[in-house]
mmCIF file of C-alpha atoms in Angstrom:
data_model
loop_
_atom_site.group_PDB
_atom_site.id
_atom_site.type_symbol
_atom_site.label_atom_id
_atom_site.label_comp_id
_atom_site.label_asym_id
_atom_site.label_seq_id
_atom_site.Cartn_x
_atom_site.Cartn_y
_atom_site.Cartn_z
ATOM 1 C CA MET A 21 51.813 -38.441 26.602
ATOM 2 C CA THR A 22 48.361 -38.419 28.243
ATOM 3 C CA LEU A 23 47.064 -41.951 28.569
ATOM 4 C CA SER A 24 43.421 -42.914 28.470
ATOM 5 C CA TYR A 25 41.755 -45.199 30.966
ATOM 6 C CA ARG A 26 38.432 -46.994 31.049
ATOM 7 C CA ASN A 27 37.123 -45.375 34.225
ATOM 8 C CA LYS A 28 36.420 -41.691 33.815
ATOM 9 C CA LYS A 29 34.801 -40.920 37.179
ATOM 10 C CA LEU A 30 37.697 -41.077 39.620
ATOM 11 C CA THR A 31 37.745 -40.277 43.313
ATOM 12 C CA ARG A 32 40.700 -39.140 45.404
ATOM 13 C CA ALA A 33 42.838 -40.909 47.995
ATOM 14 C CA LEU A 34 46.284 -40.705 49.531
ATOM 15 C CA PHE A 35 48.791 -43.078 47.883
ATOM 16 C CA LYS A 36 52.086 -44.329 49.337
ATOM 17 C CA GLN A 37 52.005 -42.298 52.520
ATOM 18 C CA GLN A 38 54.402 -44.830 54.073
ATOM 19 C CA PRO A 39 56.302 -47.855 52.759
ATOM 20 C CA GLU A 40 53.776 -50.299 54.364
ATOM 21 C CA ASP A 41 51.078 -48.824 52.089
ATOM 22 C CA PHE A 42 52.649 -50.531 49.087
ATOM 23 C CA GLN A 43 53.652 -54.148 49.557
ATOM 24 C CA VAL A 44 54.953 -56.443 46.797
ATOM 25 C CA ARG A 45 55.865 -60.090 46.956
ATOM 26 C CA GLU A 46 57.432 -62.069 44.092
ATOM 27 C CA GLU A 47 55.565 -65.297 43.345
ATOM 28 C CA LEU A 48 58.314 -67.829 42.795
ATOM 29 C CA GLN A 49 58.629 -71.279 44.335
ATOM 30 C CA VAL A 50 62.261 -72.246 44.671
ATOM 31 C CA ASN A 51 63.635 -75.637 45.761
ATOM 32 C CA ASP A 52 66.773 -75.915 47.894
ATOM 33 C CA GLU A 53 69.152 -78.154 45.957
ATOM 34 C CA GLY A 54 71.480 -78.237 48.978
ATOM 35 C CA GLU A 55 74.550 -77.718 46.778
ATOM 36 C CA GLY A 56 75.846 -75.484 44.036
ATOM 37 C CA GLU A 57 77.850 -72.309 43.702
ATOM 38 C CA HIS A 58 74.899 -69.920 43.870
ATOM 39 C CA GLN A 59 73.483 -68.833 47.217
ATOM 40 C CA TRP A 60 69.920 -67.708 46.845
ATOM 41 C CA LEU A 61 68.428 -65.249 49.307
ATOM 42 C CA TRP A 62 64.803 -64.414 50.026
ATOM 43 C CA VAL A 63 65.024 -60.787 51.065
ATOM 44 C CA LYS A 64 62.546 -58.417 52.736
ATOM 45 C CA LYS A 65 63.417 -54.771 52.110
ATOM 46 C CA THR A 66 61.768 -51.525 53.254
ATOM 47 C CA GLY A 67 62.695 -48.173 51.745
ATOM 48 C CA ALA A 68 65.488 -49.557 49.633
ATOM 49 C CA ASN A 69 65.680 -50.171 45.900
ATOM 50 C CA THR A 70 66.768 -53.406 44.268
ATOM 51 C CA ARG A 71 70.051 -52.168 42.813
ATOM 52 C CA PHE A 72 71.162 -50.789 46.186
ATOM 53 C CA VAL A 73 70.482 -54.121 47.871
ATOM 54 C CA ALA A 74 72.344 -55.971 45.103
ATOM 55 C CA GLU A 75 75.387 -53.679 45.598
ATOM 56 C CA GLN A 76 75.334 -54.252 49.340
ATOM 57 C CA LEU A 77 75.059 -58.001 48.879
ATOM 58 C CA ALA A 78 78.164 -57.933 46.568
ATOM 59 C CA LYS A 79 80.081 -55.854 49.109
ATOM 60 C CA PHE A 80 79.181 -58.167 51.993
ATOM 61 C CA ALA A 81 80.128 -61.282 50.006
ATOM 62 C CA GLY A 82 83.343 -59.673 48.625
ATOM 63 C CA VAL A 83 82.431 -60.241 44.982
ATOM 64 C CA HIS A 84 81.893 -58.136 41.893
ATOM 65 C CA PRO A 85 78.303 -56.799 41.463
ATOM 66 C CA ARG A 86 78.041 -58.912 38.284
ATOM 67 C CA GLN A 87 77.972 -61.954 40.535
ATOM 68 C CA VAL A 88 74.723 -60.827 42.145
ATOM 69 C CA SER A 89 71.451 -61.465 40.248
ATOM 70 C CA TYR A 90 67.752 -60.743 40.733
ATOM 71 C CA SER A 91 64.639 -61.512 38.815
ATOM 72 C CA GLY A 92 63.019 -58.051 38.788
ATOM 73 C CA LEU A 93 63.253 -54.480 40.033
ATOM 74 C CA LYS A 94 61.108 -53.509 42.957
ATOM 75 C CA ASP A 95 60.042 -50.071 44.231
ATOM 76 C CA ARG A 96 62.063 -48.224 46.830
ATOM 77 C CA ASN A 97 59.186 -46.563 48.680
ATOM 78 C CA ALA A 98 57.592 -49.921 49.585
ATOM 79 C CA VAL A 99 57.891 -53.113 51.550
ATOM 80 C CA THR A 100 58.934 -55.869 49.143
ATOM 81 C CA TRP A 101 59.956 -59.458 49.218
ATOM 82 C CA GLN A 102 62.192 -60.774 46.410
ATOM 83 C CA TRP A 103 64.889 -63.270 45.522
ATOM 84 C CA PHE A 104 68.573 -62.549 44.903
ATOM 85 C CA SER A 105 71.358 -64.960 44.043
ATOM 86 C CA VAL A 106 75.055 -64.555 44.755
ATOM 87 C CA GLN A 107 77.690 -66.626 42.898
ATOM 88 C CA LEU A 108 80.235 -67.947 45.395
ATOM 89 C CA PRO A 109 81.962 -70.981 43.858
ATOM 90 C CA GLY A 110 83.735 -73.285 46.303
ATOM 91 C CA LYS A 111 82.545 -71.358 49.356
ATOM 92 C CA PRO A 112 80.299 -72.500 52.210
ATOM 93 C CA LEU A 113 77.111 -70.649 53.073
ATOM 94 C CA LEU A 114 77.885 -67.215 54.357
ATOM 95 C CA ASP A 115 76.424 -66.098 57.688
ATOM 96 C CA TRP A 116 73.750 -63.976 56.093
ATOM 97 C CA SER A 117 72.302 -63.112 59.516
ATOM 98 C CA GLN A 118 75.145 -60.629 59.737
ATOM 99 C CA PHE A 119 73.972 -58.854 56.584
ATOM 100 C CA SER A 120 71.872 -55.989 57.962
ATOM 101 C CA PRO A 121 71.742 -52.737 55.980
ATOM 102 C CA SER A 122 69.008 -50.479 57.195
ATOM 103 C CA GLY A 123 65.583 -51.796 56.143
ATOM 104 C CA VAL A 124 66.957 -55.042 54.669
ATOM 105 C CA GLU A 125 66.559 -58.561 56.107
ATOM 106 C CA VAL A 126 67.480 -61.939 54.692
ATOM 107 C CA LYS A 127 64.502 -64.258 55.487
ATOM 108 C CA GLN A 128 65.691 -67.491 53.817
ATOM 109 C CA VAL A 129 68.914 -68.903 52.363
ATOM 110 C CA LEU A 130 69.412 -71.897 50.001
ATOM 111 C CA ARG A 131 71.868 -73.222 47.513
ATOM 112 C CA ARG A 132 71.368 -73.925 43.832
ATOM 113 C CA SER A 133 73.503 -74.845 40.838
ATOM 114 C CA LYS A 134 72.260 -72.011 38.618
ATOM 115 C CA LYS A 135 71.962 -68.256 39.119
ATOM 116 C CA LEU A 136 68.689 -66.344 39.275
ATOM 117 C CA LYS A 137 67.864 -64.900 35.888
ATOM 118 C CA LEU A 138 66.044 -61.673 35.066
ATOM 119 C CA GLY A 139 62.275 -62.256 34.675
ATOM 120 C CA PHE A 140 62.477 -65.704 36.245
ATOM 121 C CA HIS A 141 59.412 -65.117 38.462
ATOM 122 C CA LYS A 142 55.985 -65.212 36.791
ATOM 123 C CA ALA A 143 53.973 -62.748 38.924
ATOM 124 C CA ASN A 144 53.959 -60.212 41.687
ATOM 125 C CA GLN A 145 51.398 -60.117 44.520
ATOM 126 C CA PHE A 146 50.363 -56.613 45.663
ATOM 127 C CA VAL A 147 48.795 -55.376 48.928
ATOM 128 C CA ILE A 148 48.101 -51.619 48.601
ATOM 129 C CA ARG A 149 46.482 -49.322 51.130
ATOM 130 C CA LEU A 150 44.809 -46.144 49.737
ATOM 131 C CA ARG A 151 44.106 -43.741 52.577
ATOM 132 C CA GLU A 152 41.249 -41.310 53.089
ATOM 133 C CA VAL A 153 39.189 -42.317 50.049
ATOM 134 C CA LYS A 154 36.896 -39.349 49.341
ATOM 135 C CA ASP A 155 34.027 -41.210 47.653
ATOM 136 C CA PRO A 156 33.950 -44.886 48.756
ATOM 137 C CA GLN A 157 30.882 -45.631 46.609
ATOM 138 C CA GLN A 158 32.597 -44.403 43.407
ATOM 139 C CA PHE A 159 35.786 -46.241 44.438
ATOM 140 C CA GLU A 160 33.903 -49.514 44.792
ATOM 141 C CA GLN A 161 32.287 -49.041 41.364
ATOM 142 C CA ASN A 162 35.657 -48.334 39.807
ATOM 143 C CA TRP A 163 37.116 -51.414 41.531
ATOM 144 C CA LEU A 164 34.279 -53.531 40.217
ATOM 145 C CA ASN A 165 34.846 -52.204 36.679
ATOM 146 C CA LEU A 166 38.589 -52.879 36.951
ATOM 147 C CA CYS A 167 38.036 -56.461 38.118
ATOM 148 C CA GLN A 168 35.529 -57.181 35.369
ATOM 149 C CA GLN A 169 37.061 -55.311 32.379
ATOM 150 C CA GLY A 170 40.749 -54.989 33.169
ATOM 151 C CA THR A 171 42.705 -52.050 31.866
ATOM 152 C CA ILE A 172 45.303 -51.175 29.244
ATOM 153 C CA ASN A 173 48.671 -52.739 29.982
ATOM 154 C CA TYR A 174 50.521 -49.451 30.068
ATOM 155 C CA PHE A 175 54.059 -49.107 31.315
ATOM 156 C CA GLY A 176 54.204 -46.951 34.409
ATOM 157 C CA SER A 177 55.950 -43.590 34.535
ATOM 158 C CA GLN A 178 58.767 -45.175 36.563
ATOM 159 C CA ARG A 179 60.031 -46.763 33.337
ATOM 160 C CA PHE A 180 60.818 -43.385 31.796
ATOM 161 C CA GLY A 181 62.700 -41.799 34.673
ATOM 162 C CA HIS A 182 62.118 -38.416 36.329
ATOM 163 C CA HIS A 183 60.652 -36.024 33.747
ATOM 164 C CA GLY A 184 61.372 -38.607 31.041
ATOM 165 C CA GLN A 185 65.114 -38.455 31.522
ATOM 166 C CA ASN A 186 65.607 -42.080 30.440
ATOM 167 C CA ILE A 187 63.980 -41.297 27.077
ATOM 168 C CA THR A 188 66.074 -38.164 26.608
ATOM 169 C CA ALA A 189 69.326 -39.886 27.485
ATOM 170 C CA ALA A 190 68.478 -42.914 25.295
ATOM 171 C CA ARG A 191 67.659 -40.746 22.254
ATOM 172 C CA GLN A 192 70.911 -38.789 22.596
ATOM 173 C CA TRP A 193 72.895 -42.031 22.842
ATOM 174 C CA ILE A 194 71.280 -44.046 20.079
ATOM 175 C CA ALA A 195 70.999 -41.172 17.624
ATOM 176 C CA ALA A 196 74.833 -40.925 17.405
ATOM 177 C CA ASP A 197 76.465 -42.318 14.295
ATOM 178 C CA LYS A 198 78.145 -44.945 16.415
ATOM 179 C CA PRO A 199 76.443 -45.289 19.836
ATOM 180 C CA GLY A 200 79.048 -45.542 22.575
ATOM 181 C CA LYS A 201 79.456 -48.482 24.877
ATOM 182 C CA LEU A 202 77.227 -48.623 27.958
ATOM 183 C CA SER A 203 76.968 -50.932 30.922
ATOM 184 C CA LYS A 204 74.568 -53.829 30.257
ATOM 185 C CA ALA A 205 72.154 -52.503 32.841
ATOM 186 C CA LYS A 206 72.012 -48.951 31.451
ATOM 187 C CA ARG A 207 71.741 -50.123 27.837
ATOM 188 C CA SER A 208 68.823 -52.349 28.782
ATOM 189 C CA LEU A 209 67.151 -49.583 30.777
ATOM 190 C CA TRP A 210 67.418 -46.983 28.015
ATOM 191 C CA LEU A 211 66.291 -49.241 25.163
ATOM 192 C CA SER A 212 63.426 -50.489 27.292
ATOM 193 C CA ALA A 213 62.332 -46.951 28.032
ATOM 194 C CA MET A 214 62.207 -46.101 24.348
ATOM 195 C CA ARG A 215 60.260 -49.237 23.388
ATOM 196 C CA SER A 216 57.920 -48.881 26.403
ATOM 197 C CA TYR A 217 57.061 -45.336 25.298
ATOM 198 C CA LEU A 218 56.236 -46.558 21.799
ATOM 199 C CA PHE A 219 54.118 -49.412 23.236
ATOM 200 C CA ASN A 220 52.127 -46.920 25.307
ATOM 201 C CA HIS A 221 51.650 -44.693 22.289
ATOM 202 C CA VAL A 222 50.236 -47.494 20.091
ATOM 203 C CA ALA A 223 48.181 -49.015 22.916
ATOM 204 C CA ASN A 224 46.661 -45.641 23.764
ATOM 205 C CA ALA A 225 45.713 -45.026 20.133
ATOM 206 C CA ARG A 226 44.208 -48.521 19.838
ATOM 207 C CA PHE A 227 42.087 -48.007 22.988
ATOM 208 C CA ASN A 228 40.790 -44.658 21.756
ATOM 209 C CA LEU A 229 39.894 -45.970 18.294
ATOM 210 C CA HIS A 230 39.094 -49.652 18.770
ATOM 211 C CA ASP A 231 38.898 -50.332 22.549
ATOM 212 C CA SER A 232 39.190 -54.153 22.914
ATOM 213 C CA GLU A 233 37.777 -55.096 19.486
ATOM 214 C CA PRO A 234 40.019 -57.513 17.541
ATOM 215 C CA LEU A 235 41.397 -56.544 14.149
ATOM 216 C CA PRO A 236 42.211 -58.657 11.107
ATOM 217 C CA GLY A 237 45.897 -59.601 11.256
ATOM 218 C CA ASP A 238 46.240 -59.226 15.021
ATOM 219 C CA CYS A 239 49.163 -60.916 16.662
ATOM 220 C CA VAL A 240 47.864 -62.791 19.720
ATOM 221 C CA MET A 241 49.704 -64.329 22.640
ATOM 222 C CA LEU A 242 48.802 -67.618 24.301
ATOM 223 C CA ARG A 243 47.933 -67.236 27.987
ATOM 224 C CA GLY A 244 50.838 -67.966 30.340
ATOM 225 C CA SER A 245 53.446 -67.960 27.601
ATOM 226 C CA GLN A 246 55.344 -65.767 25.176
ATOM 227 C CA SER A 247 54.140 -67.791 22.209
ATOM 228 C CA VAL A 248 52.386 -65.692 19.563
ATOM 229 C CA PHE A 249 50.613 -66.262 16.259
ATOM 230 C CA THR A 250 48.901 -64.124 13.697
ATOM 231 C CA VAL A 251 45.110 -64.178 13.177
ATOM 232 C CA SER A 252 44.258 -63.610 9.491
ATOM 233 C CA GLN A 253 40.548 -63.781 10.147
ATOM 234 C CA TRP A 254 38.636 -63.880 13.454
ATOM 235 C CA ASP A 255 36.162 -66.768 13.561
ATOM 236 C CA ALA A 256 33.729 -67.676 16.321
ATOM 237 C CA ASP A 257 36.200 -70.081 17.943
ATOM 238 C CA LEU A 258 38.978 -67.530 18.147
ATOM 239 C CA VAL A 259 36.639 -64.813 19.428
ATOM 240 C CA ALA A 260 35.495 -67.236 22.174
ATOM 241 C CA ARG A 261 39.123 -67.993 23.109
ATOM 242 C CA LEU A 262 39.800 -64.279 23.284
ATOM 243 C CA ALA A 263 36.787 -63.725 25.588
ATOM 244 C CA GLU A 264 37.908 -66.619 27.789
ATOM 245 C CA GLY A 265 41.428 -65.264 28.050
ATOM 246 C CA ASP A 266 43.047 -68.246 26.401
ATOM 247 C CA ILE A 267 44.618 -65.847 23.891
ATOM 248 C CA GLN A 268 45.446 -62.157 24.345
ATOM 249 C CA LEU A 269 45.628 -59.194 21.995
ATOM 250 C CA THR A 270 49.096 -57.650 21.798
ATOM 251 C CA CYS A 271 50.763 -54.374 20.894
ATOM 252 C CA PRO A 272 54.330 -53.931 19.707
ATOM 253 C CA MET A 273 57.595 -53.442 21.496
ATOM 254 C CA PRO A 274 59.171 -52.170 18.256
ATOM 255 C CA GLY A 275 62.589 -53.058 16.926
ATOM 256 C CA GLU A 276 64.669 -52.739 13.783
ATOM 257 C CA ASP A 277 62.185 -55.065 12.035
ATOM 258 C CA GLY A 278 59.236 -52.800 12.868
ATOM 259 C CA VAL A 279 56.305 -54.266 14.846
ATOM 260 C CA GLY A 280 56.858 -57.988 14.583
ATOM 261 C CA LYS A 281 54.307 -60.725 13.701
ATOM 262 C CA VAL A 282 51.267 -58.743 12.815
ATOM 263 C CA ALA A 283 49.543 -58.374 9.459
ATOM 264 C CA ASP A 284 46.708 -56.738 7.441
ATOM 265 C CA THR A 285 44.580 -54.112 9.206
ATOM 266 C CA ALA A 286 46.356 -54.481 12.533
ATOM 267 C CA ARG A 287 49.797 -53.970 10.974
ATOM 268 C CA GLU A 288 48.634 -50.976 8.934
ATOM 269 C CA PHE A 289 47.164 -49.413 12.085
ATOM 270 C CA GLU A 290 50.309 -49.922 14.194
ATOM 271 C CA LEU A 291 52.711 -48.666 11.516
ATOM 272 C CA GLN A 292 50.536 -45.619 10.989
ATOM 273 C CA GLN A 293 50.764 -44.812 14.745
ATOM 274 C CA LEU A 294 54.566 -45.109 14.553
ATOM 275 C CA THR A 295 55.099 -42.895 11.501
ATOM 276 C CA GLU A 296 56.318 -39.958 13.562
ATOM 277 C CA TYR A 297 58.822 -42.244 15.288
ATOM 278 C CA ALA A 298 60.400 -43.677 12.082
ATOM 279 C CA ASP A 299 63.807 -42.353 13.133
ATOM 280 C CA TRP A 300 63.546 -44.320 16.408
ATOM 281 C CA ILE A 301 62.895 -47.539 14.457
ATOM 282 C CA GLU A 302 65.861 -46.828 12.173
ATOM 283 C CA ASP A 303 68.107 -46.268 15.170
ATOM 284 C CA PHE A 304 67.127 -49.646 16.679
ATOM 285 C CA ALA A 305 69.016 -51.231 13.744
ATOM 286 C CA LYS A 306 72.288 -49.793 15.077
ATOM 287 C CA VAL A 307 71.984 -51.968 18.187
ATOM 288 C CA ARG A 308 70.277 -54.925 16.426
ATOM 289 C CA LEU A 309 67.174 -54.676 18.585
ATOM 290 C CA LYS A 310 64.416 -57.063 17.452
ATOM 291 C CA ALA A 311 60.708 -56.389 17.799
ATOM 292 C CA SER A 312 58.616 -58.306 20.289
ATOM 293 C CA ARG A 313 55.032 -58.287 21.487
ATOM 294 C CA ARG A 314 53.360 -57.422 24.843
ATOM 295 C CA PRO A 315 49.790 -58.079 25.967
ATOM 296 C CA TYR A 316 47.579 -55.134 25.239
ATOM 297 C CA LEU A 317 45.182 -55.644 28.126
ATOM 298 C CA LEU A 318 45.842 -56.308 31.796
ATOM 299 C CA HIS A 319 43.550 -58.312 34.100
ATOM 300 C CA LEU A 320 43.811 -58.675 37.852
ATOM 301 C CA GLN A 321 44.326 -62.091 39.354
ATOM 302 C CA ARG A 322 42.802 -63.003 42.711
ATOM 303 C CA PRO A 323 41.537 -59.448 43.481
ATOM 304 C CA SER A 324 40.077 -58.493 46.853
ATOM 305 C CA LEU A 325 38.992 -55.244 48.582
ATOM 306 C CA SER A 326 38.597 -54.509 52.251
ATOM 307 C CA TRP A 327 37.892 -51.311 54.195
ATOM 308 C CA GLN A 328 39.508 -49.903 57.352
ATOM 309 C CA GLY A 329 37.262 -46.918 57.992
ATOM 310 C CA VAL A 330 37.794 -44.649 54.966
ATOM 311 C CA ASP A 331 40.997 -46.470 53.998
ATOM 312 C CA ALA A 332 40.809 -49.085 51.240
ATOM 313 C CA THR A 333 43.131 -52.078 51.027
ATOM 314 C CA ILE A 334 43.294 -53.776 47.645
ATOM 315 C CA GLU A 335 45.034 -57.062 46.942
ATOM 316 C CA PHE A 336 45.750 -58.576 43.555
ATOM 317 C CA THR A 337 48.381 -60.385 41.504
ATOM 318 C CA LEU A 338 49.800 -59.214 38.190
ATOM 319 C CA PRO A 339 52.041 -60.933 35.624
ATOM 320 C CA THR A 340 55.738 -60.026 35.625
ATOM 321 C CA GLY A 341 56.388 -56.790 33.819
ATOM 322 C CA SER A 342 52.989 -55.166 34.591
ATOM 323 C CA PHE A 343 52.560 -52.078 36.768
ATOM 324 C CA ALA A 344 50.270 -51.758 39.765
ATOM 325 C CA THR A 345 50.074 -47.982 39.266
ATOM 326 C CA THR A 346 48.390 -48.636 35.929
ATOM 327 C CA CYS A 347 45.534 -50.361 37.838
ATOM 328 C CA ILE A 348 45.403 -47.662 40.521
ATOM 329 C CA ASN A 349 44.912 -45.067 37.733
ATOM 330 C CA GLU A 350 41.548 -46.739 37.159
ATOM 331 C CA LEU A 351 40.493 -46.148 40.774
ATOM 332 C CA ILE A 352 41.687 -42.721 41.916
ATOM 333 C CA ASP A 353 43.041 -39.533 40.410
ATOM 334 C CA LEU A 354 46.658 -40.552 40.839
ATOM 335 C CA THR A 355 49.627 -38.272 40.452
ATOM 336 C CA VAL A 356 52.719 -40.320 41.239
ATOM 337 C CA THR A 357 54.919 -38.180 43.381
ATOM 338 C CA GLU A 358 57.310 -40.764 44.766
ATOM 339 C CA ASN A 359 60.860 -40.765 43.463
ATOM 340 C CA ASP A 360 61.100 -44.467 42.768
ATOM 341 C CA GLU A 361 63.729 -45.317 40.204
ATOM 342 C CA ASP A 362 62.539 -48.896 39.892
ATOM 343 C CA SER A 363 59.713 -50.653 38.122
ATOM 344 C CA VAL A 364 57.796 -53.408 39.786
ATOM 345 C CA GLU A 365 58.593 -56.374 37.541
#
C-alpha cells in the first residue's frame, strides 16, 4: 500500500545513522508506594528491543516472563527510556544495580501494589536527529506545515513486520477453519497488524477523497480519552470543536461487527473501502474481535526544531500508539531501512 501525505515536496536526509539519533522517552509519572509485590524499573536501553529486555529481567529475577510487564514496545535501533514491572511477591527489592546486559541500565526502582499494564502511559517524547539535510529551506517549510496541519495517523511499517510478514502469518492463521492456539503476545501482534493495515487503507482513501472534511455520521473521539460518539449532522458548534481539537475524526480498527459506531455517509464510505477485505472481517468473528476507533489525524505536541550545521534536531510528543516515522515522512523522502521489530507505542 502506498500511503499519501500532505507534503509533496520532500528533501533528503540521513535517518537513524546511530541509536542516539532516535531518542524516545515514555511520559508517565509514577509514585513510589514503598510497598507491594511489583518492582517497577525505569530503564534506559540502547540498541535493545523491549521484549529482549523483558526476557533478561525475568531471567535476572528468576521468574517466568509472564511476570514482567511493560506499557509499550520501543524501537531497538534507538536510545529509549521506559518503565517495566516485575512481580516478586514476598521478596525484598532486588539489587538491580547488578542487572547489566549490554546497552541496558536501570535508572530508578520503586515498589507498587499493581503491575504495569500495556498502554498505561499516555504519550512518548521524541528527540530525532536527521543528518545532512539536503535542502534546509524546504525542510523548514515542511516542518512548519506539519506543525500547523498535522498528518494522517498512519501505522508505521514496523507494525506489519519485514516485507509484511505479520500480515501474511496472520492471514494464514485466522483463515483456518479453527485457528490454532497462539501465545497472547503473538495473537495480539498478528490481529493488530491486520486491523492496522485496514485502518491505513481506509484513512488513505479518506485523505485522497475528503482530506480533513467531516462527513455526516462521523464517529468522533473526545480529546484525551477513548470516548466516542456519532455526529448525525455537523453544526457550527461541532465544527468549532473539531477545529479546536476538542473532538477528533476517527477511522475504523475493524472487527467482527464491522466498523463500529459510525453512520450515514461516513459508514457507507468506510464499508465501501473495506469491500475487498470482507473475508478479513468475517474471519474476525472466529476470534470474537470487536471493532474500535482510532484518531484519523495526528498533531504534534510541544514541537521544536534546532540546527547543528546541516543536521536538524526535531523534538515533539505524540500520543501513545502513534508513530514518529509517520511524521518524518512529511519532512524527508524516508525509506525505513532499520530492522526494528518494535513499534514505538
